[in-house]
Coordinates of C-alpha atoms in Angstrom, one line a residue:
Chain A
X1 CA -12.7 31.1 6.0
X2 CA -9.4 31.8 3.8
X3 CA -9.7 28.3 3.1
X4 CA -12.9 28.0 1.4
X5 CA -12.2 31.4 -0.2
X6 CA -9.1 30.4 -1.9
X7 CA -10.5 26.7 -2.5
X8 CA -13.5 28.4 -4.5
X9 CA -10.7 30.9 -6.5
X10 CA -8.7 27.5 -7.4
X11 CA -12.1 25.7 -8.1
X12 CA -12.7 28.2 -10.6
X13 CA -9.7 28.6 -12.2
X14 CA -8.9 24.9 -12.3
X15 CA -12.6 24.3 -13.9
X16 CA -12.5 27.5 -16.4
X17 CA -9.5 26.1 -17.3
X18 CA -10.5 22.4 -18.1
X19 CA -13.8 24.3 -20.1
X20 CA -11.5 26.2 -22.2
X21 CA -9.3 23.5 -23.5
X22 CA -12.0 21.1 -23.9
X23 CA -9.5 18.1 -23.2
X24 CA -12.4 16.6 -20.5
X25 CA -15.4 17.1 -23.1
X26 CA -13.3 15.7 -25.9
X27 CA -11.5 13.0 -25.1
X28 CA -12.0 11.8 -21.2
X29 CA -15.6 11.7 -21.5
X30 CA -15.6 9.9 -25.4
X31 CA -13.0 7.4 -23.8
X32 CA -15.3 6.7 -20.2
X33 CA -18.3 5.9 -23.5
X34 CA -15.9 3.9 -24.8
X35 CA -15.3 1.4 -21.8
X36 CA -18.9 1.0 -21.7
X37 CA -18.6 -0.1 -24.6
X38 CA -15.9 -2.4 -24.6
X39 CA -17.2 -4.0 -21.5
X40 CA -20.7 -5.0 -23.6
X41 CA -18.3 -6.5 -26.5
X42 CA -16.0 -8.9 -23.3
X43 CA -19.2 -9.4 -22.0
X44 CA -21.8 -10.6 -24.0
X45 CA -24.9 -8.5 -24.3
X46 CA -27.9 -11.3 -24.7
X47 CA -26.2 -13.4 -21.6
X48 CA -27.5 -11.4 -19.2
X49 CA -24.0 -11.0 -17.2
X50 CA -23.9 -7.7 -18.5
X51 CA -27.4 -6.6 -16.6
X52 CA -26.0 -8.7 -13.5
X53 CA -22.7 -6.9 -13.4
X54 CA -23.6 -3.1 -13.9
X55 CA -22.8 -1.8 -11.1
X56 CA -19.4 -2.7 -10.9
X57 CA -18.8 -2.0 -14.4
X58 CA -19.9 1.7 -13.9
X59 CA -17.7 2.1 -11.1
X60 CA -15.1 0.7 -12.9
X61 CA -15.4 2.9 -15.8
X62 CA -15.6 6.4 -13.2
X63 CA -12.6 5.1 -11.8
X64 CA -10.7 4.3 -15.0
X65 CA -12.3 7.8 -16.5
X66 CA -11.7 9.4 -13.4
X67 CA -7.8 8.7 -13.4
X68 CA -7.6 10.8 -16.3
X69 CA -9.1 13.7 -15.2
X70 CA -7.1 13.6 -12.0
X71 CA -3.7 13.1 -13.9
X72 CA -4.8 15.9 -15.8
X73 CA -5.7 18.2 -13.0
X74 CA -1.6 18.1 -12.2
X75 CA 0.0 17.9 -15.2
X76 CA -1.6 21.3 -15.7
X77 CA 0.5 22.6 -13.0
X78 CA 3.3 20.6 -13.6
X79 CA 4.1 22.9 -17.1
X80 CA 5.6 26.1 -16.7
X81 CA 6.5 26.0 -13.3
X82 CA 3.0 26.8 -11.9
X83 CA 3.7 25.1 -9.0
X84 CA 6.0 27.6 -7.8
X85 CA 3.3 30.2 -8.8
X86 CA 1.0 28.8 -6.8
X87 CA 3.1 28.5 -3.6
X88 CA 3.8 32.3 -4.3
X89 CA 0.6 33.3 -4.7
X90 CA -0.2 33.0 -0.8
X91 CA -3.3 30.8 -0.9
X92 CA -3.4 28.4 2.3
X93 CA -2.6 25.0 0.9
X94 CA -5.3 23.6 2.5
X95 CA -7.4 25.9 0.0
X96 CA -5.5 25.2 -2.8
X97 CA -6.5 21.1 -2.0
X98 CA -9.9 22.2 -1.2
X99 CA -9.9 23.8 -4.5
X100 CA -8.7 21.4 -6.5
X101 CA -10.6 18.6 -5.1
X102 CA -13.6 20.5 -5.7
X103 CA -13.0 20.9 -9.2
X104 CA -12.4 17.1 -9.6
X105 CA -15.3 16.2 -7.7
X106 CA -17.1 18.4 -10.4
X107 CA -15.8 17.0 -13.5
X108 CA -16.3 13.5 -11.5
X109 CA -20.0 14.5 -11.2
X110 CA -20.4 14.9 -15.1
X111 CA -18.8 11.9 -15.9
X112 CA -21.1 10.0 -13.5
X113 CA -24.0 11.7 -15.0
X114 CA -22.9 10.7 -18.4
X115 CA -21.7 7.4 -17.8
X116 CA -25.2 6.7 -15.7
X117 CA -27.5 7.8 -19.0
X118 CA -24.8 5.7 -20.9
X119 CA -25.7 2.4 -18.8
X120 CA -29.8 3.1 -18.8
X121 CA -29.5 3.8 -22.6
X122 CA -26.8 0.7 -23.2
X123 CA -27.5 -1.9 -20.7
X124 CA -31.2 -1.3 -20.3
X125 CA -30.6 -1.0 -16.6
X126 CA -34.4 -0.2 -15.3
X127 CA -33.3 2.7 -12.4
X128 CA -34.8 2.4 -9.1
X129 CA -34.0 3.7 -5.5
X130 CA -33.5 7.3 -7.3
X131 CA -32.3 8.8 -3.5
X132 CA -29.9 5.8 -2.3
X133 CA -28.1 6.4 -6.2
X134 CA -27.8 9.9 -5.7
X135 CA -26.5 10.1 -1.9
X136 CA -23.9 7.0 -3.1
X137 CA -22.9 9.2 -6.3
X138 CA -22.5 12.5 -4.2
X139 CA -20.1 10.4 -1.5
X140 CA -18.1 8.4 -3.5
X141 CA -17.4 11.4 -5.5
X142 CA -16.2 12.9 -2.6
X143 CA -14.6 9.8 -1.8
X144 CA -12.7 9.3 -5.0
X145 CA -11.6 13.2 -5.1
X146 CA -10.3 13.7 -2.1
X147 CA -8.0 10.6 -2.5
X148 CA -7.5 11.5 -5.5
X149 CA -5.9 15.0 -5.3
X150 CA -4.2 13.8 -2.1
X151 CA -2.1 11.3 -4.2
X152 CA -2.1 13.4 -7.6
X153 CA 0.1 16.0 -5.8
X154 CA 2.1 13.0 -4.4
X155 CA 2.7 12.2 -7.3
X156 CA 2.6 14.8 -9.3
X157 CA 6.1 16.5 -11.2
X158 CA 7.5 13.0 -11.5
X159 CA 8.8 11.3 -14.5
X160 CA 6.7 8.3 -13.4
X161 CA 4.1 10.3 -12.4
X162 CA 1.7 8.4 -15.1
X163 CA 2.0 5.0 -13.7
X164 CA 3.0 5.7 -9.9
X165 CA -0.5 7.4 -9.5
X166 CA -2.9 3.8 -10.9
X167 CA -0.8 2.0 -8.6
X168 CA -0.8 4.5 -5.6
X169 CA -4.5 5.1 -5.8
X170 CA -6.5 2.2 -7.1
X171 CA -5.5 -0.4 -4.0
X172 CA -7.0 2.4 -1.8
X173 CA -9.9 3.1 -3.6
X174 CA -10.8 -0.2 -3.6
X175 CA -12.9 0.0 -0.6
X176 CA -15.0 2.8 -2.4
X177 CA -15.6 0.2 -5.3
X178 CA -16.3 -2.0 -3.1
X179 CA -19.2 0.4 -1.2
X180 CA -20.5 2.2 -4.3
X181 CA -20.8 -0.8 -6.0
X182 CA -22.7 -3.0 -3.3
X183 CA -24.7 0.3 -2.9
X184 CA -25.7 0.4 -6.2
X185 CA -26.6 -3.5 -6.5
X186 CA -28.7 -2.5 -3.4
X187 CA -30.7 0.4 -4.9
X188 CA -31.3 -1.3 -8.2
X189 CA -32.3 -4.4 -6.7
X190 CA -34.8 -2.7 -4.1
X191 CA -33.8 -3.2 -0.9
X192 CA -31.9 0.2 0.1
X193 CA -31.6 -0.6 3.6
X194 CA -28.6 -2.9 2.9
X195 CA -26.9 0.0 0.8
X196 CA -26.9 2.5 3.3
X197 CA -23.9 1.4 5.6
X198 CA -21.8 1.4 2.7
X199 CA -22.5 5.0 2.2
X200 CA -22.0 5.5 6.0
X201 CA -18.2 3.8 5.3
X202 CA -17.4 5.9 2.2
X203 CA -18.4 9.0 4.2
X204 CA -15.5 7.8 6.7
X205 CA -13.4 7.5 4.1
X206 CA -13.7 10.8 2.2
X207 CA -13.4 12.5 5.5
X208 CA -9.9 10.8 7.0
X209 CA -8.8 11.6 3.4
X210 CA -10.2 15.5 3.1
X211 CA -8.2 15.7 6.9
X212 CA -5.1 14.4 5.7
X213 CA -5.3 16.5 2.5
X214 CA -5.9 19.6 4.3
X215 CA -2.9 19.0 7.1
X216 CA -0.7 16.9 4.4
X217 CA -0.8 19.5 1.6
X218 CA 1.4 22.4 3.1
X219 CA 4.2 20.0 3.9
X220 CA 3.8 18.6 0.6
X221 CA 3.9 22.0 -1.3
X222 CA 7.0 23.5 0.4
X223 CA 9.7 20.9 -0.9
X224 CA 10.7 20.3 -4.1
Chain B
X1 CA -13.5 -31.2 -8.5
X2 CA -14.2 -34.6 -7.7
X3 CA -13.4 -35.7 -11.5
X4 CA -9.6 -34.6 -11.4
X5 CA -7.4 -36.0 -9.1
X6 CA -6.6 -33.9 -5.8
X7 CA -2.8 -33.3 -5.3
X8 CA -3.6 -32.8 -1.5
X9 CA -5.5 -36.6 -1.7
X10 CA -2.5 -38.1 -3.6
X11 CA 0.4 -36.9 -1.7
X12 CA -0.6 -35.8 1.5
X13 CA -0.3 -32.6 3.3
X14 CA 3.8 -32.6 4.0
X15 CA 4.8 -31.2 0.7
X16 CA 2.5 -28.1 1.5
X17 CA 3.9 -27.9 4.2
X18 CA 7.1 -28.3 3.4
X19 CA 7.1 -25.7 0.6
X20 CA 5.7 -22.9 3.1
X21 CA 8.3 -23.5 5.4
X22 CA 10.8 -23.5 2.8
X23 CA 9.4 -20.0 1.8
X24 CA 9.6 -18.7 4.7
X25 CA 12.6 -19.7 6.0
X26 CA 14.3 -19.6 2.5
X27 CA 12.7 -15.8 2.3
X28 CA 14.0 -15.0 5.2
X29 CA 18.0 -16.2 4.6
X30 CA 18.2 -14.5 1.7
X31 CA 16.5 -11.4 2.7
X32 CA 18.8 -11.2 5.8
X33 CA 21.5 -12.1 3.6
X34 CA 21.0 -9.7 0.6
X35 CA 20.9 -7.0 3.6
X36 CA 23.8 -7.7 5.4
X37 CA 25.9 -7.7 1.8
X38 CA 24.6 -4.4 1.0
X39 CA 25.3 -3.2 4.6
X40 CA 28.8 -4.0 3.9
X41 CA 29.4 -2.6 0.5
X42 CA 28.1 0.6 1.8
X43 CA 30.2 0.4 4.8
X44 CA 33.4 0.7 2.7
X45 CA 32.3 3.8 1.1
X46 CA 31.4 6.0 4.1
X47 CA 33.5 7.6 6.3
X48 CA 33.1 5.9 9.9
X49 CA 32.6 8.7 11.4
X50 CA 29.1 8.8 10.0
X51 CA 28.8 4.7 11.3
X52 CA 28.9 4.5 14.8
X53 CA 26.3 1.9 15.9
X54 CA 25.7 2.4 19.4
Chain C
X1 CA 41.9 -8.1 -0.6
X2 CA 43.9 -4.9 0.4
X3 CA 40.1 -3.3 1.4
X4 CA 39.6 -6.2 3.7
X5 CA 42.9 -5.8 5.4
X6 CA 42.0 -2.3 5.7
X7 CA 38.6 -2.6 6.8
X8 CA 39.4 -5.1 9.7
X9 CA 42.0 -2.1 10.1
X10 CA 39.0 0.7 10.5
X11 CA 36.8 -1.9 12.4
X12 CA 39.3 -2.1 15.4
X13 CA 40.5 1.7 15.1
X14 CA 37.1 3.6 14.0
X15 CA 34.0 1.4 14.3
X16 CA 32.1 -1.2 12.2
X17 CA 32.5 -2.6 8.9
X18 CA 29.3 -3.3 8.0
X19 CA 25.9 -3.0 9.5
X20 CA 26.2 -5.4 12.4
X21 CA 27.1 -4.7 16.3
X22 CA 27.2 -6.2 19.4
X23 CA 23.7 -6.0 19.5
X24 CA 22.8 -7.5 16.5
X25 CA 25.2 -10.3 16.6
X26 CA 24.2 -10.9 20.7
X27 CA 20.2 -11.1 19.0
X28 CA 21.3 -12.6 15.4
X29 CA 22.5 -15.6 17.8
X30 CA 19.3 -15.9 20.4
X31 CA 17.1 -15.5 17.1
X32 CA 18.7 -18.3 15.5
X33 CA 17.8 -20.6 18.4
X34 CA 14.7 -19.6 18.4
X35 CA 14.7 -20.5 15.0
X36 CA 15.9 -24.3 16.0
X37 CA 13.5 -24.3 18.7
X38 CA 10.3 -23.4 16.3
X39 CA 11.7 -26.2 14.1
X40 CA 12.1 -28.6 17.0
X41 CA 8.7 -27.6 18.2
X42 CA 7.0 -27.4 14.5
X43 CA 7.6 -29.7 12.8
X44 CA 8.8 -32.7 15.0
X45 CA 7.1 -32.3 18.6
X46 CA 3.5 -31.0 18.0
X47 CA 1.2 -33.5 17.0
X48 CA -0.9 -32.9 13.8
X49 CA -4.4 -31.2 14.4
X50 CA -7.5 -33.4 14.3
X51 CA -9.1 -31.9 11.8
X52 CA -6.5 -30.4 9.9
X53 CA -4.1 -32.9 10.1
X54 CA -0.3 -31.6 9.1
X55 CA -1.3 -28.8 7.7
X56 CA -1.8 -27.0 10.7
X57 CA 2.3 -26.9 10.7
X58 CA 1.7 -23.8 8.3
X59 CA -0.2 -21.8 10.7
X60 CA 2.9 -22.1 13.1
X61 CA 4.7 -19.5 10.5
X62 CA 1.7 -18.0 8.8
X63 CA -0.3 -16.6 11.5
X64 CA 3.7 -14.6 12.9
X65 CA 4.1 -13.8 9.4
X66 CA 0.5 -12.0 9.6
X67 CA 0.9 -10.5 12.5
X68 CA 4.2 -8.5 12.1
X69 CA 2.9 -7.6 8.5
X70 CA 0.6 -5.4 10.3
X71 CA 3.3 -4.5 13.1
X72 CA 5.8 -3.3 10.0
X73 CA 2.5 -1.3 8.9
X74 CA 2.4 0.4 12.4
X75 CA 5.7 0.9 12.2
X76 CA 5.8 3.0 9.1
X77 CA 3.1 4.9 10.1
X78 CA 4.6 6.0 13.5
X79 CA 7.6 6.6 11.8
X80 CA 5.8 8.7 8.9
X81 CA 4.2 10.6 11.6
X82 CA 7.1 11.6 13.9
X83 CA 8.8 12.1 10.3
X84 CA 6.3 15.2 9.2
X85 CA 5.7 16.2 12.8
X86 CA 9.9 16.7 13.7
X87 CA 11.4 16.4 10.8
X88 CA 13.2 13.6 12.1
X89 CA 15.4 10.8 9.5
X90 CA 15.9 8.7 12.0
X91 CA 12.0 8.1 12.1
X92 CA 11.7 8.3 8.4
X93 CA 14.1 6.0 7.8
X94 CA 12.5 3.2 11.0
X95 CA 9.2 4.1 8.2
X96 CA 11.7 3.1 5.4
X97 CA 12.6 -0.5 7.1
X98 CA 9.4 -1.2 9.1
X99 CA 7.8 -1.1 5.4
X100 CA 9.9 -3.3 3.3
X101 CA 9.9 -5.9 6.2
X102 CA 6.7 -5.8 6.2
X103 CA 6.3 -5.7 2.3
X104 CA 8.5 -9.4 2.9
X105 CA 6.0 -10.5 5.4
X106 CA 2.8 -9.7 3.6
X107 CA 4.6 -11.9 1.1
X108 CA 5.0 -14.8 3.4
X109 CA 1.6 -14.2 4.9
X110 CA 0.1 -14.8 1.0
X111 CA 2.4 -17.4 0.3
X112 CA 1.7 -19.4 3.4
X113 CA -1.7 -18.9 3.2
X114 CA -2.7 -19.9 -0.5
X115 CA -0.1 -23.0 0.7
X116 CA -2.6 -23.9 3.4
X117 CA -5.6 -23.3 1.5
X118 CA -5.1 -25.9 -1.0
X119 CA -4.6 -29.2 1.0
X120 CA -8.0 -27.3 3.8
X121 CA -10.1 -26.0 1.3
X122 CA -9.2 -27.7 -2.0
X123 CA -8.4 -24.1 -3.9
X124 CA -5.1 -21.4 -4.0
X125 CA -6.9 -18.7 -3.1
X126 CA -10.6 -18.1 -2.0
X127 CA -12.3 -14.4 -1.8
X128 CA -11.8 -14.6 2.1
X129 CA -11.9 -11.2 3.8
X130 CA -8.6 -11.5 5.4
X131 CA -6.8 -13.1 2.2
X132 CA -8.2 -10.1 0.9
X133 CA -7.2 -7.7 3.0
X134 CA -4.0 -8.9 3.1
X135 CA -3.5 -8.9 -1.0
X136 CA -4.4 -5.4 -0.4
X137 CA -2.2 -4.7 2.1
X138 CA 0.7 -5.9 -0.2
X139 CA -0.1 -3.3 -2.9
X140 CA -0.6 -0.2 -0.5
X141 CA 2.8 -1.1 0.8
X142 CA 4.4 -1.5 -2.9
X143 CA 3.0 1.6 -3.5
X144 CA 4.8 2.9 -0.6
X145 CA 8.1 1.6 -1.3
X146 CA 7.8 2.7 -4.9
X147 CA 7.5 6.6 -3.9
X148 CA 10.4 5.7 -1.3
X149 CA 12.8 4.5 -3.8
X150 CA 12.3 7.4 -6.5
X151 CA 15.0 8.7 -8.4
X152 CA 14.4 12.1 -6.5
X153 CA 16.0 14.4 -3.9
X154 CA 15.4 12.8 -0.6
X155 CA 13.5 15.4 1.1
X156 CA 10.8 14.3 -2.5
X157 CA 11.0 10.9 -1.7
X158 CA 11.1 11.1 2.1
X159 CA 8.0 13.8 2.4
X160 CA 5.9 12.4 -0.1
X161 CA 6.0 8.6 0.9
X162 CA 5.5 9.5 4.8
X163 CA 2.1 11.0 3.8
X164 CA 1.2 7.7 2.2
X165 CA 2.8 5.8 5.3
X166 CA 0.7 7.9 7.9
X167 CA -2.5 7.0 5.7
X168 CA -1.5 3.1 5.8
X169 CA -2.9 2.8 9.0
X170 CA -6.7 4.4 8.4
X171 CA -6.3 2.4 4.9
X172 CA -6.2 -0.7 6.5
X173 CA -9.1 -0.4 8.9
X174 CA -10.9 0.8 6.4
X175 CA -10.1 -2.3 3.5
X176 CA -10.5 -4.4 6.4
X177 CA -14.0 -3.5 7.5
X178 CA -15.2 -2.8 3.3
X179 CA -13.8 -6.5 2.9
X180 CA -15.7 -8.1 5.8
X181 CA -18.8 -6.5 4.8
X182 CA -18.5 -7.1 1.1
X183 CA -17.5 -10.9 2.3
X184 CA -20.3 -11.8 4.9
X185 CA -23.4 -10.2 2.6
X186 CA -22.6 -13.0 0.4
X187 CA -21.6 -16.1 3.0
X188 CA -20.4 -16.7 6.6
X189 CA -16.2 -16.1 6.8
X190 CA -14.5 -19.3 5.7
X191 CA -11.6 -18.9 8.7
X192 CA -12.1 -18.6 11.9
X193 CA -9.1 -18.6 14.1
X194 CA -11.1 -18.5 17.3
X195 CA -13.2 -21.8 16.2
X196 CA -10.1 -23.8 15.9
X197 CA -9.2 -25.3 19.5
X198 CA -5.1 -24.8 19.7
X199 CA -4.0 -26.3 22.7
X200 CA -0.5 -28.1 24.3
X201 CA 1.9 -28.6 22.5
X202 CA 0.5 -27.0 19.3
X203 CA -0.4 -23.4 21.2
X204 CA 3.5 -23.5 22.5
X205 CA 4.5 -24.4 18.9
X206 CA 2.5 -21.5 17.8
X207 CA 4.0 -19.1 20.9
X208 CA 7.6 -20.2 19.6
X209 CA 7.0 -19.0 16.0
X210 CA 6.0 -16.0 16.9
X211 CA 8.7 -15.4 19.5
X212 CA 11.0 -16.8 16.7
X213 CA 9.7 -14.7 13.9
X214 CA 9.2 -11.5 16.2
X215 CA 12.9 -11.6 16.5
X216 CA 13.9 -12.0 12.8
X217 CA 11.7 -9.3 12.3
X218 CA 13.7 -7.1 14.9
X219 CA 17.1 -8.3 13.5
X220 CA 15.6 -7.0 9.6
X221 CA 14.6 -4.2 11.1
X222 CA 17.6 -3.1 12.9
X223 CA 20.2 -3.9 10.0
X224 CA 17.2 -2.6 7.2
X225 CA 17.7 0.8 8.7
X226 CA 21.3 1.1 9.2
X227 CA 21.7 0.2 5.2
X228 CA 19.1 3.0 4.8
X229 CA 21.1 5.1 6.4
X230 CA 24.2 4.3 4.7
X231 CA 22.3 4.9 1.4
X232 CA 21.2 8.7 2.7
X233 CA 25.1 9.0 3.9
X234 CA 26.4 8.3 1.1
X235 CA 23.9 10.2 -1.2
X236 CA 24.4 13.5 1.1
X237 CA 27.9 13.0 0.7
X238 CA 28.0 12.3 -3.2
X239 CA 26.2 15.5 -3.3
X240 CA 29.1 17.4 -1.5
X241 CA 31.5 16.0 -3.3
X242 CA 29.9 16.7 -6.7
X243 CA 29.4 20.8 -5.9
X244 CA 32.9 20.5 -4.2
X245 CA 34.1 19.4 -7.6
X246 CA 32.0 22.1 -9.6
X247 CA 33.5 24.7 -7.2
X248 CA 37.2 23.4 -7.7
X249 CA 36.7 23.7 -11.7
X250 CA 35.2 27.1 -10.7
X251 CA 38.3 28.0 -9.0
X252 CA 41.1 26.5 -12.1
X253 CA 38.6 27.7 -14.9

């Protein structure tokens, strides 16, 4: 019960935070636009491979958008020696994980709004299977931010920390891509039934990673 | 495919093979070799009380 | 030349000069004739395969290779595990060396494997689910080693790269399973290892190179750690010597 309490007081703070300097309005979602974008220039628009592969694209571009929101949700505590504020504040670490991957999963959720008007305005992508989209949004979400803040404090206040955590992260997400993706190809093409064990997998997923988080993060906090 | 000419068709299988055991083995000598160097450089600079392989 | 002389000195007086022992050298010898004897056995004794014709002569080191890339994965994570649970280097440092063994065997395992696929199936490198699997393996274990060998206090390095060696194991069943799905929806697995009939003299080939490679791994392993341990030894002790050195300037200042 501490836990979720002091995961919902880190939630907060984390989030009013990320409202008040606007860095996640004004430049991580312009730049998540902006691989949409690019991908319709690489790909050409009247060839149809763009309609064929937007699924993956989107995913690609929540994951690519997504990296900077996580690196982000560190380097805030990397300045001024929060960290050490936060270990003295008391709060179970397990809630301070909690916390922090519920305020990724929230700025996650935005950007996957965005990004999903983005496709159906850009790529003309016709939107069907409206419950399989929604239950493969809210997992992977959980999916992605769960691994995320695991390995964002891993790698978080190092001098490397900008390119260990791409290289840490993305070969393990890759089963996500993999899921949300087919899930996706599945809902848009109507037959949901074939999307629905991928959802089942990423549940697994985002569950081994929340326990890990939860037991890894005390150890994790104490050194350094 | 069947336009260019197939290295496996022209030359047979043995240089495959050939080259993956060369890999292997090669990877392996010089891997076992680069360790046991290092393990000896070290060795010089730490007191042997702290190298005692039992 | 005077640090040899004084070496062999210390290794007769106050144990070894470098990071073999009895032990090692007793299974460096008995590894190396295994080595012989998978040659022997290999590449002149067993017959080429029916279908496969010499090709098959990869398997005899790829399929070892695979294997003990996921042994060295085990490996870490055990050693990750007992590392956060006791607080134990020794484990952490078993983690350390069953990873970059492994790192070298998921290497071989690629190698061998896009070696074999061009003479069998006419291409490098095909979107098979365990090709896949495997390429991913290799980059979860780079990631690994790359936390391991930051330029950070060891308790940094150690504790934050046994968290991602505890989480190798779930990572890989899960790859594994995402790849098989994401592979069959589209067509049937290209390799089956079960479908090929390995029998005589090519199963015994096969049985010697993973006897024969089982032990090299072992050997790695063994010497891996003990220069890993060197490295912490000598770290710890640079450390010592450093604040013994501020406090002697203390003391003359």
């Amino acid at each position: 019960m501490v836990m979720l309490t002091d995961a919902w007081l880190i939630a907060r703070k984390d989030l009013k935070l990320e409202i008040r300097s606007r860095v996640a309005i004004n430049q991580v979602m312009p730049f998540a636009l902006l691989v949409l974008v690019l991908f319709a220039f690489a790909l050409d628009p009247d060839r149809g491979l763009l309609e064929k592969a937007t699924p993956g694209l989107y995913w690609i571009a929540v994951l690519f958008s997504g990296l900077l929101a996580m690196q982000r949700a560190f380097s805030l505590e990397a300045a001024d020696g929060v960290t050490d504020a936060l270990r003295l504040s008391g709060l179970s670490p397990a809630g301070i994980y909690l916390g922090k991957t519920l305020s990724v999963a929230v700025q996650l959720l935005v950007l996957e709004v965005l990004l999903g008007i983005g496709v159906a305005v850009l790529y003309g992508t016709s939107i069907t299977g409206w419950l399989l989209l929604l239950v493969t949004i809210v997992v992977a979400t959980a999916a992605i931010s769960t691994a995320g803040t695991l390995f964002g404090v891993v790698a978080a206040g190092l001098r490397v920390r900008e390119t260990l955590l791409p290289l840490l992260l993305l070969p393990v997400l890759a089963p996500v891509l993999i899921g949300a993706t087919r899930a996706f190809e599945s809902a848009l093409s109507g037959t949901p039934s074939e999307g629905w064990p991928w959802v089942g997998l990423m549940s697994v997923f985002a569950v081994v990673y929340a326990v890990a988080g939860i037991f890894g993060f005390g150890p994790l906090m104490e050194e350094s | 495919m069947s336009t260019t000419v197939d290295i496996a068709q022209a030359t047979g299988t043995w240089p495959f093979v050939a080259a993956a055991w060369a890999v292997v083995f090669g990877g392996m000598g010089v891997y076992a070799l680069v360790t046991v160097v290092r393990g000896r450089r070290l060795s010089k600079q730490v007191p042997p009380e702290k190298r005692r392989w039992s | 030349m005077t640090t040899e002389t004084v070496g062999s000195v210390e290794a007769s007086a106050s144990g070894p000069t470098s990071t073999g022992s009895r032990t090692t050298m007793v299974l460096g010898i008995v590894t190396l004739i295994a080595l012989g004897v998978l040659v022997l056995f290999g590449l002149i004794l067993s017959p080429a395969d029916e279908s496969q014709g010499d090709s098959v002569r990869i398997m005899y080191v790829h399929v070892p290779s695979a294997i003990l890339s996921y042994a060295g994965c085990f490996l870490t994570a055990i050693g990750s595990a007992v590392f956060l649970w006791r607080k134990s280097q020794w484990w952490e440092l078993v983690a350390y060396a069953g990873a970059e063994v492994a790192a070298l065997f998921t290497a071989f395992t690629l190698i061998t494997g896009m070696l074999w696929g061009r003479p069998t199936w006419g291409v490098y490198w095909v979107w098979d689910a365990r090709l896949t699997s495997e390429a991913l393996l290799m980059l979860l274990l780079l990631g690994y080693l790359a936390v391991r060998r930051l330029a950070a206090d060891y308790e940094v390095r150690a504790k934050r790269a046994a968290i991602i060696g505890l989480l190798l194991v779930p990572n890989i069943v899960i790859v594994r399973q995402s790849v098989q799905w994401w592979r069959t929806l589209h067509q049937t697995p290209t390799l089956s290892l079960s479908g090929a009939e390995i029998q005589g003299l090519m199963l015994f080939s096969l049985f010697t190179g993973f006897v024969a490679i089982t032990l090299v791994f072992i050997w790695m392993v063994i010497h891996r750690f003990r220069v890993a341990w060197l490295e912490e030894q000598l770290e710890a002790e640079g450390l010592d010597t450093a604040i013994a050195e501020r406090r002697a300037e203390g003391v003359i200042s």
